Tab-separated table of C-alpha atoms in Angstrom:
chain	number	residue	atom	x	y	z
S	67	UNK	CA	17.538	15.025	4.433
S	68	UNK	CA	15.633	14.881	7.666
S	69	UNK	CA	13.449	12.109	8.403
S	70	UNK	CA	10.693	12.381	10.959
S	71	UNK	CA	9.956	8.666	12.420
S	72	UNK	CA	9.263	6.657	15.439
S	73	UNK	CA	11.218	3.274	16.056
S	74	UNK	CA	8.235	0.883	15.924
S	75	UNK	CA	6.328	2.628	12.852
S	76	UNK	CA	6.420	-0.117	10.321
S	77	UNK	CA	5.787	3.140	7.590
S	78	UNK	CA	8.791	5.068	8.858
S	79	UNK	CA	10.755	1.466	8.860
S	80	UNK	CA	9.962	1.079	4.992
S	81	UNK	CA	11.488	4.594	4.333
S	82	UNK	CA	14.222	4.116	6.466
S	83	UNK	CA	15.232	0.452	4.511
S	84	UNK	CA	14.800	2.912	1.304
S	85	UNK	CA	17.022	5.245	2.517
S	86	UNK	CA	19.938	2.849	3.491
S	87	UNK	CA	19.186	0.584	-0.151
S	88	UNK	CA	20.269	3.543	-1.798
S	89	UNK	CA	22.810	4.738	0.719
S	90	UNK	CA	21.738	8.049	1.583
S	91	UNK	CA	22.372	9.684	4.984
S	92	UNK	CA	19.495	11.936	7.030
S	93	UNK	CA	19.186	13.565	10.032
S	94	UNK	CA	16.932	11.124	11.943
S	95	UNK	CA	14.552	13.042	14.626
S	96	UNK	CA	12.193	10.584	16.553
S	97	UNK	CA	8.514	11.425	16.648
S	98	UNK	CA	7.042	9.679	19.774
S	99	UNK	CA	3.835	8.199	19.341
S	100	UNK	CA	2.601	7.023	22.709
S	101	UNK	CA	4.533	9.298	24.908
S	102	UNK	CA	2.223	12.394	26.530
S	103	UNK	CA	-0.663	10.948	23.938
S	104	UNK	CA	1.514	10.979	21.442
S	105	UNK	CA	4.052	14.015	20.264
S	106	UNK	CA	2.646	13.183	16.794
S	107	UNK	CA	-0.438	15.213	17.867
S	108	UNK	CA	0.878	18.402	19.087
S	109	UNK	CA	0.771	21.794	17.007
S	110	UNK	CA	4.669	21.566	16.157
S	111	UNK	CA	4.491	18.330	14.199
S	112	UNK	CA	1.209	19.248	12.443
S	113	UNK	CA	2.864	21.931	10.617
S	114	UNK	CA	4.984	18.970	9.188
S	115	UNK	CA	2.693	16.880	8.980
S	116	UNK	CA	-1.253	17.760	9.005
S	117	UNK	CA	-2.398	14.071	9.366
S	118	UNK	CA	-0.288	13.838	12.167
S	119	UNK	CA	1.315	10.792	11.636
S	120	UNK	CA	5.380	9.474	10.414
S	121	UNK	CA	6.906	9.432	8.526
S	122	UNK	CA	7.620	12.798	7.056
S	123	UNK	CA	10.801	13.229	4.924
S	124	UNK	CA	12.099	17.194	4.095
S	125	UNK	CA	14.303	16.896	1.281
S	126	UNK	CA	15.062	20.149	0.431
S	127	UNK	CA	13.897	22.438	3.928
S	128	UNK	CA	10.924	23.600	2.434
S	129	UNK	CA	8.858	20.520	1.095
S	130	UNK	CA	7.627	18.015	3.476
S	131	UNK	CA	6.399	15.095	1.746
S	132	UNK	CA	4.153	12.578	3.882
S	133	UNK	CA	3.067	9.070	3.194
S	134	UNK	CA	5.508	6.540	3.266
S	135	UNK	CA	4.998	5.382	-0.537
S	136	UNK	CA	5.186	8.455	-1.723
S	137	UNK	CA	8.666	9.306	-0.198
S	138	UNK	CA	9.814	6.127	-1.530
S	139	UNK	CA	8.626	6.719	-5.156
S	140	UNK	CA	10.638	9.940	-4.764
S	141	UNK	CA	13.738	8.674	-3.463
S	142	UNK	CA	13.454	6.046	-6.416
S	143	UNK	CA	13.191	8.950	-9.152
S	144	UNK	CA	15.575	10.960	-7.569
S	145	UNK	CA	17.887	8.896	-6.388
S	146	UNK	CA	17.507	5.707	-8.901
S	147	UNK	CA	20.347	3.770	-8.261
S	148	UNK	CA	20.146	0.943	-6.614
S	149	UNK	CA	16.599	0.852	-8.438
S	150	UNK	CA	13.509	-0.316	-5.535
S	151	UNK	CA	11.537	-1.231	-8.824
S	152	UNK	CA	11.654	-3.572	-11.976
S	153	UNK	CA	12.195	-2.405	-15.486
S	154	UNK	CA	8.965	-3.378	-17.011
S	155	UNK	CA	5.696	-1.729	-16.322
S	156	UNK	CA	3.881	-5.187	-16.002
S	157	UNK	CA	6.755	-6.274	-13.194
S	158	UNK	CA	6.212	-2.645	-11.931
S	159	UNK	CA	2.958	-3.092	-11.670
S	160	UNK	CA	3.012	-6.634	-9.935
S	161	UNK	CA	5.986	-5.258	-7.444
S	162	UNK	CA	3.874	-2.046	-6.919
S	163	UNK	CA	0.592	-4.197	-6.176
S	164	UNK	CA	2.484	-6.186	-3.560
S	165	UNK	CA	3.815	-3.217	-1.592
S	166	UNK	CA	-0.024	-1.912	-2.071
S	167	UNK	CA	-1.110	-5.237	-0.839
S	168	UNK	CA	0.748	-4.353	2.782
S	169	UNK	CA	0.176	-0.829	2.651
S	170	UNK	CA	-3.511	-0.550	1.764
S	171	UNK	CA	-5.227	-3.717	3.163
S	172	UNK	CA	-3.396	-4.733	6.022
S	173	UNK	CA	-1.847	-2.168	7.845
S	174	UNK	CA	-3.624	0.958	7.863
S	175	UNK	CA	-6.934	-1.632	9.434
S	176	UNK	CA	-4.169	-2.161	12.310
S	177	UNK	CA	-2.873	1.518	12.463
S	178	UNK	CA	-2.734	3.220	16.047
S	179	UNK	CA	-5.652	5.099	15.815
S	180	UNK	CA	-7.555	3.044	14.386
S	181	UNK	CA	-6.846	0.304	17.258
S	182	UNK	CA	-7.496	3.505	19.836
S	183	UNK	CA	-11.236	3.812	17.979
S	184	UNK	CA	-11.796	0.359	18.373
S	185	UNK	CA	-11.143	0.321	22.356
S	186	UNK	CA	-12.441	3.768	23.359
S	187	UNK	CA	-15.120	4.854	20.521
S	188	UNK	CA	-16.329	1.442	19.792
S	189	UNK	CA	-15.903	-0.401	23.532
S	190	UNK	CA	-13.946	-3.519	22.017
S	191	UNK	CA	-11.863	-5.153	24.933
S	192	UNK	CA	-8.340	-5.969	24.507
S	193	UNK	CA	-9.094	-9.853	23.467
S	194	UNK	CA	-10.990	-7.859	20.687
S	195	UNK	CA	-8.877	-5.653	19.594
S	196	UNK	CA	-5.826	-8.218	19.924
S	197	UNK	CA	-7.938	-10.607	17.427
S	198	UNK	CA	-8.874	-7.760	15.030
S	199	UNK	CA	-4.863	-6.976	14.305
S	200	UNK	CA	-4.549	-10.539	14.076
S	201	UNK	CA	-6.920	-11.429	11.792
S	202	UNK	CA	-6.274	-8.487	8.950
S	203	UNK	CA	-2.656	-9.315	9.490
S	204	UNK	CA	-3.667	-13.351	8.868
S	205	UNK	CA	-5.606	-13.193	6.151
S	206	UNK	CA	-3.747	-10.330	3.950
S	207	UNK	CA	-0.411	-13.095	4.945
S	208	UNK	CA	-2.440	-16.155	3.749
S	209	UNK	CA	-2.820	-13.944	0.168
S	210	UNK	CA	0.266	-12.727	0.184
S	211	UNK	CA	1.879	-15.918	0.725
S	212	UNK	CA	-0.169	-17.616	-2.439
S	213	UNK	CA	0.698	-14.665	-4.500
S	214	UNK	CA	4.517	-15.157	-3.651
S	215	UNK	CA	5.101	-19.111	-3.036
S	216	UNK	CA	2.916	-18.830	-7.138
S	217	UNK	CA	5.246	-16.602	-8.946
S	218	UNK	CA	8.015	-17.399	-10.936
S	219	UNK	CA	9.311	-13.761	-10.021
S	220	UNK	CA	9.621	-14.745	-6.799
S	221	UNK	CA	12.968	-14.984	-5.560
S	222	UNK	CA	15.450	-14.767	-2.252
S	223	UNK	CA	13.031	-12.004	-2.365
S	224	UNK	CA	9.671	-10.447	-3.062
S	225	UNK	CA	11.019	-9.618	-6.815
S	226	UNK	CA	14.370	-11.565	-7.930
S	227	UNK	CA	17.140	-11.377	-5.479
S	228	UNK	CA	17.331	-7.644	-4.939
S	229	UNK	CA	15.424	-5.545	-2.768
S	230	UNK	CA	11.884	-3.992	-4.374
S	231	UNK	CA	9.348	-1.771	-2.803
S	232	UNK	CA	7.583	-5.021	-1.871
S	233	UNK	CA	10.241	-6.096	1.012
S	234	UNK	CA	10.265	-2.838	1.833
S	235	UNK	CA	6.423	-3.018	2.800
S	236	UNK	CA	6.411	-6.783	4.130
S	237	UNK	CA	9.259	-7.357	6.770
S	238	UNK	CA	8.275	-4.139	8.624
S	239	UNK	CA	4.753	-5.730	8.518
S	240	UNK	CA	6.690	-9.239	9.720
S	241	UNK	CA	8.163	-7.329	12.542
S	242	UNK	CA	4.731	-6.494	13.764
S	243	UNK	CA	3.242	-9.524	13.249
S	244	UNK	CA	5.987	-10.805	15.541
S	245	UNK	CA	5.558	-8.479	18.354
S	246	UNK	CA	2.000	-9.631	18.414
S	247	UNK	CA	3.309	-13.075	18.389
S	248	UNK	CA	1.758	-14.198	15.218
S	249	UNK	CA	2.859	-17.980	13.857
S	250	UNK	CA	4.908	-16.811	11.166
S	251	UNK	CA	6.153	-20.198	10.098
S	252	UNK	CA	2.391	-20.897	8.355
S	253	UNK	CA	3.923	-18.701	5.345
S	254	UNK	CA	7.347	-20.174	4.427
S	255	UNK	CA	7.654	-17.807	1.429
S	256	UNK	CA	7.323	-14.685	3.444
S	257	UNK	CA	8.912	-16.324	6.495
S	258	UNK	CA	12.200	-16.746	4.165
S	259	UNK	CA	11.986	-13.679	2.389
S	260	UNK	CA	12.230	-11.784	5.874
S	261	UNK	CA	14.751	-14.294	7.258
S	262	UNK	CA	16.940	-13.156	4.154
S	263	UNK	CA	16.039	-9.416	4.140
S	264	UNK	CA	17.226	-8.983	7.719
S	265	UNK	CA	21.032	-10.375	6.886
S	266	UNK	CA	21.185	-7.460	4.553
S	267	UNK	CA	22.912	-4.281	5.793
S	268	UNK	CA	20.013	-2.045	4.515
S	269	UNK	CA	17.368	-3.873	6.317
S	270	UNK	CA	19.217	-4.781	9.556
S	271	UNK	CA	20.308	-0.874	10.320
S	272	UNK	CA	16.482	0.569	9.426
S	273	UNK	CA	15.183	-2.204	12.110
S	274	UNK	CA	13.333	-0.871	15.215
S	275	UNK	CA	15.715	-2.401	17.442
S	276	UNK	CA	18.490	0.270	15.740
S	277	UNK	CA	17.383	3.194	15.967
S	278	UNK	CA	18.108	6.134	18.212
S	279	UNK	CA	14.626	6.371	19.241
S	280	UNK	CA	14.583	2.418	20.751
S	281	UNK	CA	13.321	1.418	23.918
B	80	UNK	CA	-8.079	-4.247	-21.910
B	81	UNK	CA	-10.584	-6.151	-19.508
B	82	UNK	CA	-10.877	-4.314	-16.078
B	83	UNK	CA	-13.111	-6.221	-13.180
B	84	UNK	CA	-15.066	-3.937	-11.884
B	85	UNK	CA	-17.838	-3.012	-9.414
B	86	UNK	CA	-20.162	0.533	-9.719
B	87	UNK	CA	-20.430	1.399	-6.911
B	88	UNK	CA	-16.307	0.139	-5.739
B	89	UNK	CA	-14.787	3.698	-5.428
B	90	UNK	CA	-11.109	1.964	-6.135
B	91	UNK	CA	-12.282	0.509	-9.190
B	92	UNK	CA	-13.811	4.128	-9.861
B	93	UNK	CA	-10.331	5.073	-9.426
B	94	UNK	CA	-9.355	2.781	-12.304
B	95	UNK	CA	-12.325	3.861	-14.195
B	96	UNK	CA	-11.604	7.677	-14.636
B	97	UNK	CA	-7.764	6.765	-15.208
B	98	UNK	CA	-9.031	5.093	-18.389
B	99	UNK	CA	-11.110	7.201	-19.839
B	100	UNK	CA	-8.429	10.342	-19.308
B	101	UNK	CA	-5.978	8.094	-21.093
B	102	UNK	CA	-8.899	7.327	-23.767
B	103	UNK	CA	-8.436	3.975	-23.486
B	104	UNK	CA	-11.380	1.775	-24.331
B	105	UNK	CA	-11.883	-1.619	-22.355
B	106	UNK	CA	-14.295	-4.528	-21.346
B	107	UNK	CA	-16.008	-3.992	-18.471
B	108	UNK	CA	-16.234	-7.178	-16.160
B	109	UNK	CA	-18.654	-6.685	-13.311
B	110	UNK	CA	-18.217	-8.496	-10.112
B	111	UNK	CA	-20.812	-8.450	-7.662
B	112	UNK	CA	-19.524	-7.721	-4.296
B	113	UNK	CA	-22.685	-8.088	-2.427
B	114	UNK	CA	-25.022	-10.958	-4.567
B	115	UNK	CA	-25.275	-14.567	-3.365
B	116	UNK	CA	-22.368	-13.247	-0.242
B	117	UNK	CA	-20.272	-11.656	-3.499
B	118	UNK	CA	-18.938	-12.742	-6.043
B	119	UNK	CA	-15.367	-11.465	-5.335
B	120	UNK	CA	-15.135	-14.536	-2.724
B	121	UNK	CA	-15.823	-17.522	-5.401
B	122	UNK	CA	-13.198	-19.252	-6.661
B	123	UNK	CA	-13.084	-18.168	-10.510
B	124	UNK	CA	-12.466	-14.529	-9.221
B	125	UNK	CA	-10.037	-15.328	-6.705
B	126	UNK	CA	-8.058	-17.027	-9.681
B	127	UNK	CA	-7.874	-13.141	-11.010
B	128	UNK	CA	-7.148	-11.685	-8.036
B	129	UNK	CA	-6.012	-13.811	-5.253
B	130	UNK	CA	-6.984	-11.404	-2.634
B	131	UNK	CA	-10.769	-11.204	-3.760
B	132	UNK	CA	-10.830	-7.315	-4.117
B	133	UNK	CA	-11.992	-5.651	-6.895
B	134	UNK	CA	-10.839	-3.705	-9.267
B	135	UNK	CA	-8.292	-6.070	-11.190
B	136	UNK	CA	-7.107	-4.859	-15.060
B	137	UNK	CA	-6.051	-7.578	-17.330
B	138	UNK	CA	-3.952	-5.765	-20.106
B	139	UNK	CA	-2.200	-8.663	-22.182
B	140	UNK	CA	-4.306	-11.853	-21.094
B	141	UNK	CA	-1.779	-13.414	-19.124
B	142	UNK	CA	-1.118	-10.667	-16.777
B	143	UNK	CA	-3.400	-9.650	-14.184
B	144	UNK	CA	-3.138	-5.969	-11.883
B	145	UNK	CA	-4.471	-5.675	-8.689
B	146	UNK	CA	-4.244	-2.734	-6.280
B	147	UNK	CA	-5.895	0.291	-8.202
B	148	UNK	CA	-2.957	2.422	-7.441
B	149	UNK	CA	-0.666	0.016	-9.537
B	150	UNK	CA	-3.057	-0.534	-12.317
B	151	UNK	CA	-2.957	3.732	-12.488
B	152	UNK	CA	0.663	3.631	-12.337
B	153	UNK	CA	1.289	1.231	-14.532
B	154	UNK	CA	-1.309	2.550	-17.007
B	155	UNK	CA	0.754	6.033	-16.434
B	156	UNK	CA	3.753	4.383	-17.411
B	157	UNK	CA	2.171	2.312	-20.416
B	158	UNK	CA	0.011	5.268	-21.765
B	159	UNK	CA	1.752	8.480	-20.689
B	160	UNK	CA	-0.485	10.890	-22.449
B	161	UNK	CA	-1.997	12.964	-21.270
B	162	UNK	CA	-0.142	12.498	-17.965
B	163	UNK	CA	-1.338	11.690	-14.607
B	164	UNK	CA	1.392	13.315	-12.629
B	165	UNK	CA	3.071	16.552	-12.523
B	166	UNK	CA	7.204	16.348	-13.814
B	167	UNK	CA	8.642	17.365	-11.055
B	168	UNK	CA	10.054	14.751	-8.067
B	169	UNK	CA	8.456	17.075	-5.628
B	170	UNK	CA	5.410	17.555	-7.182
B	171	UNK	CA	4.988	13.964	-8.090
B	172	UNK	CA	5.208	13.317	-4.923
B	173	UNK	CA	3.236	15.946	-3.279
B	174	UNK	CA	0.422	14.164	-5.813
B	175	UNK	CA	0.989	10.826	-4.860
B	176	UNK	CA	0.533	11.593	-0.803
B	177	UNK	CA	-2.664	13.202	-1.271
B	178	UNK	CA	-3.960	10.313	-3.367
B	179	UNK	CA	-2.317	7.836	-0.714
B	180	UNK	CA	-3.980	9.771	2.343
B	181	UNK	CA	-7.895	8.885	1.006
B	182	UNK	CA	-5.851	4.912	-0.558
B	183	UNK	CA	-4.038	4.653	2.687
B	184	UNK	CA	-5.630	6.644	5.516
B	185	UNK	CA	-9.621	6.976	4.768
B	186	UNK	CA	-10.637	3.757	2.342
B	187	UNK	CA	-9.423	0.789	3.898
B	188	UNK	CA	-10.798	1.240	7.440
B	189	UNK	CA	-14.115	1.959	5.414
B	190	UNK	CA	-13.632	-1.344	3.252
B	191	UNK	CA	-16.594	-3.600	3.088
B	192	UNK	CA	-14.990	-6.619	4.513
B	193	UNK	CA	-13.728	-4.143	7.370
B	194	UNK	CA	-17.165	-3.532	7.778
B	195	UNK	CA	-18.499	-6.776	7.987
B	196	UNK	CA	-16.245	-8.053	10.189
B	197	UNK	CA	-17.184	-4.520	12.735
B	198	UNK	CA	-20.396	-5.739	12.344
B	199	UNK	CA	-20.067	-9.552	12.832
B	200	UNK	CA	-17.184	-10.402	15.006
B	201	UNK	CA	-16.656	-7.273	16.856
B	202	UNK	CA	-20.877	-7.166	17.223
B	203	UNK	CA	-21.125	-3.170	16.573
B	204	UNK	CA	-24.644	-2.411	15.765
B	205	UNK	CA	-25.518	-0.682	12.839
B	206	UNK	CA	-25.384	2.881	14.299
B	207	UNK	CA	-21.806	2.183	15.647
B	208	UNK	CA	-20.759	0.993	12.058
B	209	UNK	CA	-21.866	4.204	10.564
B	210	UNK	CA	-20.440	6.206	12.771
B	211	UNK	CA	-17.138	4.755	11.935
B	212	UNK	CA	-17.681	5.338	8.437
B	213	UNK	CA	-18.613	8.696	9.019
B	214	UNK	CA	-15.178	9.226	11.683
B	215	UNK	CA	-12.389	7.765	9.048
B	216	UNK	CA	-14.148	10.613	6.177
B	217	UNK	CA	-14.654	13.501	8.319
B	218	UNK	CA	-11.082	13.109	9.584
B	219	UNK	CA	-9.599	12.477	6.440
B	220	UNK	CA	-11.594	15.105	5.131
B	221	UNK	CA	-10.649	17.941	7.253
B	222	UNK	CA	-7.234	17.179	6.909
B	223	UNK	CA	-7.066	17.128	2.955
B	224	UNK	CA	-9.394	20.605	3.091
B	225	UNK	CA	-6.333	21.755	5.521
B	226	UNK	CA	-3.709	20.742	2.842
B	227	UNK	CA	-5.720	21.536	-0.285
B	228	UNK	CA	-6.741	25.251	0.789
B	229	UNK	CA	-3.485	25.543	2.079
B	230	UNK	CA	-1.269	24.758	-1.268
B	231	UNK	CA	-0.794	27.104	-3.842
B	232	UNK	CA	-0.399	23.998	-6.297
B	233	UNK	CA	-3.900	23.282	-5.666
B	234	UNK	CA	-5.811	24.838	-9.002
B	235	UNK	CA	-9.444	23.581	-10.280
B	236	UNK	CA	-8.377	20.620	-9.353
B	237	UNK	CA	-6.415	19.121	-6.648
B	238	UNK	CA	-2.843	19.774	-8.604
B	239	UNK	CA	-3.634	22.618	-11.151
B	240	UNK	CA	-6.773	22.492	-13.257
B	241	UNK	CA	-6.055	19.131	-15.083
B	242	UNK	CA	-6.644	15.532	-13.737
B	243	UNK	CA	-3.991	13.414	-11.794
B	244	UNK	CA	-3.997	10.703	-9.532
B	245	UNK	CA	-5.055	12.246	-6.317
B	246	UNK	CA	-8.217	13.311	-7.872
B	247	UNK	CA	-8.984	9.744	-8.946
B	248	UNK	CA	-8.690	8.665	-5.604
B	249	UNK	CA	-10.903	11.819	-3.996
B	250	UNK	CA	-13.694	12.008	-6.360
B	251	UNK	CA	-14.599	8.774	-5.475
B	252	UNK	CA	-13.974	8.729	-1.832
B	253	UNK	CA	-16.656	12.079	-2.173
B	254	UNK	CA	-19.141	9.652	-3.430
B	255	UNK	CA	-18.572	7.279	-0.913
B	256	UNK	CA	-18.885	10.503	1.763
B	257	UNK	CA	-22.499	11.445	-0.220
B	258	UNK	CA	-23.972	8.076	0.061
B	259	UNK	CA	-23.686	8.068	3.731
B	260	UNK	CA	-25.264	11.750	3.811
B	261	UNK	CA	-21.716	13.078	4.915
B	262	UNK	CA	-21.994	17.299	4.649
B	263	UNK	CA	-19.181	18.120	2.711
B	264	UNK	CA	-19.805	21.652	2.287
B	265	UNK	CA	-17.520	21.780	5.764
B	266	UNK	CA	-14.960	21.195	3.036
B	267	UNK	CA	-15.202	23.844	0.395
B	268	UNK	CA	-12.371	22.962	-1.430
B	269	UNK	CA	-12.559	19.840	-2.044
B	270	UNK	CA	-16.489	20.253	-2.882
B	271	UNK	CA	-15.609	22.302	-5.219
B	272	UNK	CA	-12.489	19.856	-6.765
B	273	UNK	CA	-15.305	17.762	-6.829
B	274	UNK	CA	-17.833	19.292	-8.716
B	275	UNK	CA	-15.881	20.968	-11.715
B	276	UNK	CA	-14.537	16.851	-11.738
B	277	UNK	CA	-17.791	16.077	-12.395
B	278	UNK	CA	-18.250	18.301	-15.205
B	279	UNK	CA	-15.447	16.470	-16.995
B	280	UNK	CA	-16.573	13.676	-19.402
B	281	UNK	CA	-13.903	11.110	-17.745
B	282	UNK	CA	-15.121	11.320	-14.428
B	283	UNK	CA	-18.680	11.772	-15.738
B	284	UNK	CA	-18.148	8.628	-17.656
B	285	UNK	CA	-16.616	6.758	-14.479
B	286	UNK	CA	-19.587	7.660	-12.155
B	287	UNK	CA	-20.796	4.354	-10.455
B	288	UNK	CA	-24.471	5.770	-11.955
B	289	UNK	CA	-23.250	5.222	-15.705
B	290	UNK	CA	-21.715	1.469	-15.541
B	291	UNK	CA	-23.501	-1.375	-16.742
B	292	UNK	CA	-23.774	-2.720	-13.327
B	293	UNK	CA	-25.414	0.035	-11.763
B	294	UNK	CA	-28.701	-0.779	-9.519
């Protein structure tokens, strides 16, 4: 398997905590996204990946499958042990609505380009911008954190004690609100679910900090 | 089933068409997101659904789904026929990223709390809003017309000629595009997805025009 990704992309850090959970080696080749205005952009990663962003995972040399979620769901069917999801649908569901949670109302309002609209379409200054990824990362935490410190399916982790699609979603999403310095300690659940992800072996070798591609 | 639900909400749309292609009958719960500063914020919704979104499906009274993509997945898993996903790994997923490109890429920047907060803390006039709107569709769009015309999977419909996921999430999002006077005929294939959808009593049935709610 070959896995397009750049270090800091929390989506490409999801897939690459999926990939370890289930202990599956790839070829890792590092899509810049910054560099020359970003390799992502250019006509050779296109043809990967028309959206033009990482991850991209080709499984079998011929299928490139984008969108971070979706690789995931297919690494869970074909690859389905260690399982990434519960048994039952309704814990499905609630696992699945968590990872959603991350991947559908926080992140993609913070996503590169969107941040590069905001400063050079819309005019926002950097104080602006800086309090825009802020707040959508603050408020979906404050949710989050209800949802999670609530549940009786809460445990070391986001589901139980073994890792779900839900970690796989937040403590990528805790590693950027760190680099923008966020006080993480106002959500103890989530602030102990990451400190516990991050002394597993799956999580720890998918971090930004690990991979080829760091700076 | 009780689903919470607003018309014109084109994830709860989402929800709407999955139900009706499953034939699955259910109480309709309308939540006003714009009346009295909407009815999503209060505090009896956000016992539902602690993030104050809409939609949220209630399937066994205790339990309640939020994140249309899990309610469809889990109503997939629940009520498999007739199915909302291809069999194959690949094709699954190939299904799932085009429905996560308008979940993930296109609706959340376009969200109305997104909006509001473009509008009231950043301070972008109205014309500036709308031409955000208009920027996170187009771009979207072209690149979904790229993959659709592109993919010999792509039938009537986005996979083949019968529903699945990724057409719950576009039909809407083509709704969303015609309210704002968007020219999608720069996108013939996924006009045309579109309008044999339209023809089929499911979607028909889902349109924000024939809920109870509608204005």
């Amino acid at each position: 398997m070959k896995l397009y990704s750049y270090f800091r992309s929390s989506a490409s850090y999801r897939v690459r905590i999926a990939l370890n959970v289930k202990n599956l080696s790839y070829d890792y080749v590092p899509v810049h996204l910054v560099r020359e205005g970003g390799e992502q952009l250019k006509p050779a990663y296109r043809q990967v990946n028309p959206d033009a962003i990482v991850p991209t995972l080709v499984d079998d040399d011929q299928h490139a499958i984008q969108q971070s979620l979706a690789i995931i769901e297919y690494l869970e069917e074909t690859h389905p042990e260690p399982p990434l999801l519960p048994k039952s649908p309704l814990d499905r569901a609630h696992v699945r609505s968590l990872a959603l949670q991350v991947a559908c109302e926080i992140h993609p309002v913070n996503n590169l380009r969107v941040l590069k609209y905001l400063k050079h379409t819309v005019g926002a200054d950097d104080a602006t911008k800086d309090a825009w990824y802020r707040h959508w990362i603050e408020s979906g935490f404050a949710t989050l954190e209800a949802r999670l410190a609530g549940d009786p399916r809460t445990g070391k982790l986001c589901y139980g004690d073994t890792p779900t699609i839900a970690d796989l979603c937040l403590v990528p999403q805790i590693y950027n609100a760190n680099r923008f310095k966020i006080d993480t300690t106002r959500y103890p659940t989530i602030q102990r679910i990451n400190d516990y992800a991050l002394t597993l072996d799956a999580f720890a070798r998918a971090e930004p900090g690990a991979q080829p591609d760091s700076e």
